[in-house]
Coordinates of C-alpha atoms and ligand atoms in Angstrom, one line a residue:
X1177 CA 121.7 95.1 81.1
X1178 CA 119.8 97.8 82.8
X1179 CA 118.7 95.4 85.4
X1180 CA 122.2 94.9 86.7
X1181 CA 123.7 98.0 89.3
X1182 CA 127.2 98.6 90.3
X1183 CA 127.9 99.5 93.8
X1184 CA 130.6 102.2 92.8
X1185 CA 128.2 104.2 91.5
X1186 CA 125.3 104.2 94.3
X1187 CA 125.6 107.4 96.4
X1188 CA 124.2 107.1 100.0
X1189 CA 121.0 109.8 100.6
X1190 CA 118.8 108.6 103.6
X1191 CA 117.0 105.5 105.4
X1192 CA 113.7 105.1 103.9
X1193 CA 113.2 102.3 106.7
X1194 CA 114.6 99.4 109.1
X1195 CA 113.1 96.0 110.0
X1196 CA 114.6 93.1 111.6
X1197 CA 116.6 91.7 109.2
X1198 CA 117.0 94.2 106.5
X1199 CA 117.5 98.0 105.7
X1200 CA 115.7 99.8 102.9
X1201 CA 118.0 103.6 102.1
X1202 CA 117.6 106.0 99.3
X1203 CA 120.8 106.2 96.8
X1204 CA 121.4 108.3 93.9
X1205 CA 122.9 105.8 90.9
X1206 CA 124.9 108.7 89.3
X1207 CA 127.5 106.4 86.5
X1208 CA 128.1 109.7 85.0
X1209 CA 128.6 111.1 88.7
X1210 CA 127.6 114.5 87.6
X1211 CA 124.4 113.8 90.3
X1212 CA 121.9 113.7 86.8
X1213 CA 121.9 110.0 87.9
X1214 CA 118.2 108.3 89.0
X1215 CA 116.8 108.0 92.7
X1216 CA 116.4 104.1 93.4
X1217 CA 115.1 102.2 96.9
X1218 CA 117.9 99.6 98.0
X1219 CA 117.2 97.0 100.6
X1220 CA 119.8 95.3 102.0
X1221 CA 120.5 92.1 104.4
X1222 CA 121.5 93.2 107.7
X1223 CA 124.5 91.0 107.9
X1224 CA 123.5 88.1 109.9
X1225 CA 125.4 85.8 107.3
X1226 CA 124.8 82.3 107.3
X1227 CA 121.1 80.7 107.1
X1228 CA 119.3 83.9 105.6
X1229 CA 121.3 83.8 102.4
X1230 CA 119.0 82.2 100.8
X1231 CA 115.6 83.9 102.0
X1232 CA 117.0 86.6 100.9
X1233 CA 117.8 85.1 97.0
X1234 CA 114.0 83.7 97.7
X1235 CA 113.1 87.5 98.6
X1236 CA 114.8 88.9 95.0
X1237 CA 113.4 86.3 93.4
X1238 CA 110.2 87.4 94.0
X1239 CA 109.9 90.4 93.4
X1240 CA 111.5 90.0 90.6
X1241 CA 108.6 87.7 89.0
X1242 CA 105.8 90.3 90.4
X1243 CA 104.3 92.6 87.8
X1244 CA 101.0 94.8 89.3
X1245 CA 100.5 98.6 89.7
X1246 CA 100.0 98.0 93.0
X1247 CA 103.3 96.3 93.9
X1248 CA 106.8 98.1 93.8
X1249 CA 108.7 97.8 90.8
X1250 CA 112.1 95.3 90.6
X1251 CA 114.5 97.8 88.5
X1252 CA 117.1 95.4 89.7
X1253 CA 120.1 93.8 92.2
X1254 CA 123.8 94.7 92.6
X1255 CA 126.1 91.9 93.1
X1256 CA 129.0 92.5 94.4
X1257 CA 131.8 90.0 95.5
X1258 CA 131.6 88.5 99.2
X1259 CA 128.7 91.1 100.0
X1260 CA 125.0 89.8 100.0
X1261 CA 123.3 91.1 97.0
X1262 CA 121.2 94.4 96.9
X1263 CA 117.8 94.7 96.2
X1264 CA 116.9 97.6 93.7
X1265 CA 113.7 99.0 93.8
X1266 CA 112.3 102.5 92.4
X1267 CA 111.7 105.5 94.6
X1268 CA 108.8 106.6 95.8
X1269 CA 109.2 110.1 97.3
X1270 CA 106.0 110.2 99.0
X1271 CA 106.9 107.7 101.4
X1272 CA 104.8 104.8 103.0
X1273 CA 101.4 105.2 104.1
X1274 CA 102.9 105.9 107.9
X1275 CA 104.5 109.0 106.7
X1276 CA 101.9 110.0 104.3
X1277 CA 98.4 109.7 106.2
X1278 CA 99.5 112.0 109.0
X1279 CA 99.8 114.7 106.9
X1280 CA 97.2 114.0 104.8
X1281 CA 94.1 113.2 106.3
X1282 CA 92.3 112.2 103.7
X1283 CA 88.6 111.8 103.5
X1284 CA 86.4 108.4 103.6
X1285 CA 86.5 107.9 99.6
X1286 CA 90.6 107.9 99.0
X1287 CA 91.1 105.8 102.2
X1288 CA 88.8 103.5 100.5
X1289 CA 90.5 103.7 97.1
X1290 CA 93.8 102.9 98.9
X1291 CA 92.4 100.4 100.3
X1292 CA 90.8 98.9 96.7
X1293 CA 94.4 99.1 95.9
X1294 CA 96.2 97.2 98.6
X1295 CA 93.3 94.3 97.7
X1296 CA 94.2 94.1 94.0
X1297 CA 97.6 94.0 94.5
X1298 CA 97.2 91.5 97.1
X1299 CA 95.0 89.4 95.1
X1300 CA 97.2 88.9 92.4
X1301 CA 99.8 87.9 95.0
X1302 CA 97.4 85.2 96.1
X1303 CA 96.8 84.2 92.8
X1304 CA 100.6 83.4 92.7
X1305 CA 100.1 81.4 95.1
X1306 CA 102.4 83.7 97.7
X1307 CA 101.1 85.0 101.3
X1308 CA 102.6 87.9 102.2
X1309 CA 102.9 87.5 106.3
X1310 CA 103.5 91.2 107.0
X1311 CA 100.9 93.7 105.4
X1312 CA 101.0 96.8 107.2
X1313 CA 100.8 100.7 106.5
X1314 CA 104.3 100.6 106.9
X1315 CA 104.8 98.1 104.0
X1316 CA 102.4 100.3 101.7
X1317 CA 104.1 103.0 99.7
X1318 CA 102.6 106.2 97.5
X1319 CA 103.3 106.9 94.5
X1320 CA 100.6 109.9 94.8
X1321 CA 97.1 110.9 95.7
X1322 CA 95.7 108.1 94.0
X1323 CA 98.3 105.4 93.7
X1324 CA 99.5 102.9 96.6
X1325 CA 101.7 99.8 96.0
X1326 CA 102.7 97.0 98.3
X1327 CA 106.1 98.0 98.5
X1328 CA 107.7 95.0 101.3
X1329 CA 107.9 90.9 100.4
X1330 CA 110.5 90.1 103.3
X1331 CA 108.2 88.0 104.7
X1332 CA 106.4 86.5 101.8
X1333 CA 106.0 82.7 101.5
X1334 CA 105.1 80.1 98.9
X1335 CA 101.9 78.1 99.6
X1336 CA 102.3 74.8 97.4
X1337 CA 99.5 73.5 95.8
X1338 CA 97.3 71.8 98.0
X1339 CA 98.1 73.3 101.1
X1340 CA 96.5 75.4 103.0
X1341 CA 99.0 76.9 105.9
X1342 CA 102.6 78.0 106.1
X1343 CA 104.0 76.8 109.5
X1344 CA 107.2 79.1 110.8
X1345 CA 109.7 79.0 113.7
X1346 CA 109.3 81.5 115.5
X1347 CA 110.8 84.4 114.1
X1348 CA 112.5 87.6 115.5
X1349 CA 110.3 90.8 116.4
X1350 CA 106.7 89.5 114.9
X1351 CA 104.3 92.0 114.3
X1352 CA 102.0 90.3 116.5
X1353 CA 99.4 93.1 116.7
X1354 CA 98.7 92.7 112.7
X1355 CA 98.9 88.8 113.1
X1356 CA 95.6 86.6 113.1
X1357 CA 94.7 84.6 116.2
X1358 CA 95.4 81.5 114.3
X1359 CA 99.2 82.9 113.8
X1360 CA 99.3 84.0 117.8
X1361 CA 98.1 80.6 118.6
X1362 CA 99.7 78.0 116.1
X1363 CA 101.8 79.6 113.8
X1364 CA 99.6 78.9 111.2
X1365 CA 99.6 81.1 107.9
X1366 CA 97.4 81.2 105.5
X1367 CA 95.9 83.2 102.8
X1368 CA 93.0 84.1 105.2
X1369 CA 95.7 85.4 107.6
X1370 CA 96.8 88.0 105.0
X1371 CA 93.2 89.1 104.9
X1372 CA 92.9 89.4 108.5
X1373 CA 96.5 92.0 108.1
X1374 CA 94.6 93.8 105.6
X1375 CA 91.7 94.5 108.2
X1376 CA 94.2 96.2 110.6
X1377 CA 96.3 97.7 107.6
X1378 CA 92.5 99.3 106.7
X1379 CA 91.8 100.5 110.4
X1380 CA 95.5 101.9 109.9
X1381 CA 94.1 103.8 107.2
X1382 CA 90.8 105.0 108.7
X1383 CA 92.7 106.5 111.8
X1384 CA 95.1 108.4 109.0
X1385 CA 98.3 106.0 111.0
X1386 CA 97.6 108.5 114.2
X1387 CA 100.1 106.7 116.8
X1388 CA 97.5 107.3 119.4
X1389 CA 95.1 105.1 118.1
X1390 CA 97.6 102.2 116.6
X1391 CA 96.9 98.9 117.1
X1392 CA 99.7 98.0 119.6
X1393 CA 98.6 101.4 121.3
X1394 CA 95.2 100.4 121.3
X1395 CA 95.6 96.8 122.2
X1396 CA 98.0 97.9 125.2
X1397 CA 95.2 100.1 126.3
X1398 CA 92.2 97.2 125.9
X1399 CA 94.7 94.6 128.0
X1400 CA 94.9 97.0 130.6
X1401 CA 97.9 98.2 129.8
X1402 CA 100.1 96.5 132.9
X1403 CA 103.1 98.9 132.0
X1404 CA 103.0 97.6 128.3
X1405 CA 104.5 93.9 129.6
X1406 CA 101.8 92.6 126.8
X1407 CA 102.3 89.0 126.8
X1408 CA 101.3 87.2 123.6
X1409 CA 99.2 85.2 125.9
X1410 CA 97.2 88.4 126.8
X1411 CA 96.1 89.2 123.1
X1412 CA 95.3 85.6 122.3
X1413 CA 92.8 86.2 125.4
X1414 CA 90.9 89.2 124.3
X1415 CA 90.6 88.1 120.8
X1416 CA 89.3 85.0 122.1
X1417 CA 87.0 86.9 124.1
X1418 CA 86.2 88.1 120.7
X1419 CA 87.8 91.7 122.1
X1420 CA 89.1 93.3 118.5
X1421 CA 89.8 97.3 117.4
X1422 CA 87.3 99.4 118.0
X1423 CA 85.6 101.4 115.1
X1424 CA 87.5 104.6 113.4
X1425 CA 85.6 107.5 114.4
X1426 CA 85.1 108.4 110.3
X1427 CA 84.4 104.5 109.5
X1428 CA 81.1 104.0 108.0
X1429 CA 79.2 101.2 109.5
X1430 CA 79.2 99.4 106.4
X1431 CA 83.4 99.6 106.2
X1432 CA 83.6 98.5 109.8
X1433 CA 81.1 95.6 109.2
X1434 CA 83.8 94.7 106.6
X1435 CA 86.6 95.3 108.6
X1436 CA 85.3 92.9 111.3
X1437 CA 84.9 90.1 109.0
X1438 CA 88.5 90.2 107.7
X1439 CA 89.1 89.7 112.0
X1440 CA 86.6 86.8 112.1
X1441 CA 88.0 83.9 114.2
X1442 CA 87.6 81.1 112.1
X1443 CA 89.9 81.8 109.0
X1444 CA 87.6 80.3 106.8
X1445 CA 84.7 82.6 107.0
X1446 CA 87.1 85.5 106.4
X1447 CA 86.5 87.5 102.7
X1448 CA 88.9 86.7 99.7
X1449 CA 90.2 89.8 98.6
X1450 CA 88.6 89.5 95.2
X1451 CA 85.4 90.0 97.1
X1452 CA 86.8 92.8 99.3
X1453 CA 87.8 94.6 95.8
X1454 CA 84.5 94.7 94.6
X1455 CA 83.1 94.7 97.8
X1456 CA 85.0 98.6 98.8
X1457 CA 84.2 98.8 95.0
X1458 CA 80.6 99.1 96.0
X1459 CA 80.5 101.2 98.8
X1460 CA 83.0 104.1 96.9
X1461 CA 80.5 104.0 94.1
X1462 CA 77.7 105.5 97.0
X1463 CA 80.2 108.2 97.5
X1464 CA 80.2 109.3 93.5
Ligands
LIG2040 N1 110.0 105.3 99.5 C1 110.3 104.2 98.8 N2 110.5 104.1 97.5 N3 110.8 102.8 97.2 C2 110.7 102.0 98.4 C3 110.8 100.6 98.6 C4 110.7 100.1 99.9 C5 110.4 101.0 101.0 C6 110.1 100.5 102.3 C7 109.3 99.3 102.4 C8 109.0 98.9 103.7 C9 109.3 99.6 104.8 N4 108.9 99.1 106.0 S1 109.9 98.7 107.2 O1 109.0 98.4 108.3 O2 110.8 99.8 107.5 C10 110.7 97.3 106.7 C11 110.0 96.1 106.8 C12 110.7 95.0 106.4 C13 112.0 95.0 106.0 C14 112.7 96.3 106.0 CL1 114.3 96.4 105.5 C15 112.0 97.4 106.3 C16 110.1 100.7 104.7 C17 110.5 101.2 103.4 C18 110.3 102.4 100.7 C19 110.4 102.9 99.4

């Protein structure tokens, strides 16, 4: 069963990346251990034991039922006894969008087409019903010039039928700065929420993930910046004030028009993104 990975055989490389409750590092799965073996992604559970066990089966779970080019592939889990499982993903050497845009700053036209991307592979998550909670640059990986997949689900949540919002508990370190005013305010996520990630993910993009002009950078410096002690209070205040990121320098008016609608307070008049596909659809095809 190729879907099924013994630890003996996984050879430590590097981190690929950290978040609050989980580790994603690069092995080499050499069985043969001659290193000819294949380069695979492995996220693990920090080990907080107890209640996140079975997030974390949820987490496998789903991933393991996703199947889009834009959403990393499952290649499988490694079970081994009294450890939480690991996740096995492929390798993408290229990195998330964080390491990549820096060094690549890439013109209006392929920011856009990463940005189609992101919105098919987020619309067939949607269409499964799942929101993802925590689309970022960080959580978008490249596969190369002209191929992005969604390449994190830790957060991602089931909506049943019927319902429209996902309540949580608060939960550790939240990325408040990609979070909707609605998620600040009440906790309340949605699939409009996920579209209001994606608007900040695409300003990411437009300012090629240049620290100096990220959003908690940028929000830090519209609050005044009172030696960073940025309350959540303070950001609900200037997006209630209608305050949001101010326009990439390269952004077309007609991508910052969209980019302010996926930001609009009420969740409802925010785009689907089957319309923001064929929307950035439309405005690549005035590049051709
Ligand atoms: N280069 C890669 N090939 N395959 C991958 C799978 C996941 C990742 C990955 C995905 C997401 C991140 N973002 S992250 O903010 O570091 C993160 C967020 C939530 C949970 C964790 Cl454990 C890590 C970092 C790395 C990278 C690769």
């Amino acid at each position: 069963d190729p879907s099924v990975f013994h630890k003996r055989y996984l050879k430590k490389m590097r981190d690929l990346g950290e978040g609050h409750f989980g580790k994603v590092t690069l092995y080499l799965y050499d069985p043969a251990n001659d290193g000819t073996g294949e380069r695979v992604a492995v996220k693990a559970l920090k080990q907080e034991g107890g209640h996140v066990h079975e997030g974390w089966m949820k987490e496998i779970e789903i991933l393991k039922s996703l199947y889009h080019s834009n959403i990393v592939k499952y290649k499988g889990c490694c079970t081994e006894l009294g450890e939480s499982q690991l996740l096995i993903m492929e390798y993408l050497p290229l990195g998330s969008l964080r390491e990549y845009l820096p060094k690549r700053k890439l013109g209006v036209p392929q920011c856009l087409l990463f940005a189609q991307q992101i919105c098919q592979g987020m619309d067939y998550l949607h269409s499964k019903r799942y929101i993802h909670r925590d689309l970022a640059a960080r959580n978008v990986l490249v596969e190369n010039d002209s191929l992005v997949k969604i390449g994190d689900f830790g957060l991602t949540k089931y909506i049943p039928e019927g319902e429209i919002y996902y309540r949580v508990r608060e939960d550790g370190d939240s990325p408040v700065f990609w979070y909707a005013i609605e998620c600040l305010k009440e906790s309340k996520f949605s699939f409009s929420s996920d579209i209001w990630s994606f608007g900040i993910t695409l300003y990411e993009i437009l300012t090629c993930c240049d620290h100096r002009q990220s959003p908690p950078t940028k929000f830090f410096e519209m609050m005044g910046n009172v030696q960073g002690q940025m309350t959540v209070m303070g950001l609900i205040k200037l997006l209630e004030k209608q305050r949001r990121l101010p326009c990439p320098r390269e952004c077309p008016h007609e991508v910052n028009m969209l980019m302010q609608q996926c930001w609009h307070a009420e969740p409802s008049e925010r785009p689907s993104f089957k319309c923001l596909t064929e929307r950035i659809d439309a405005i690549r095809q005035t590049y051709d």
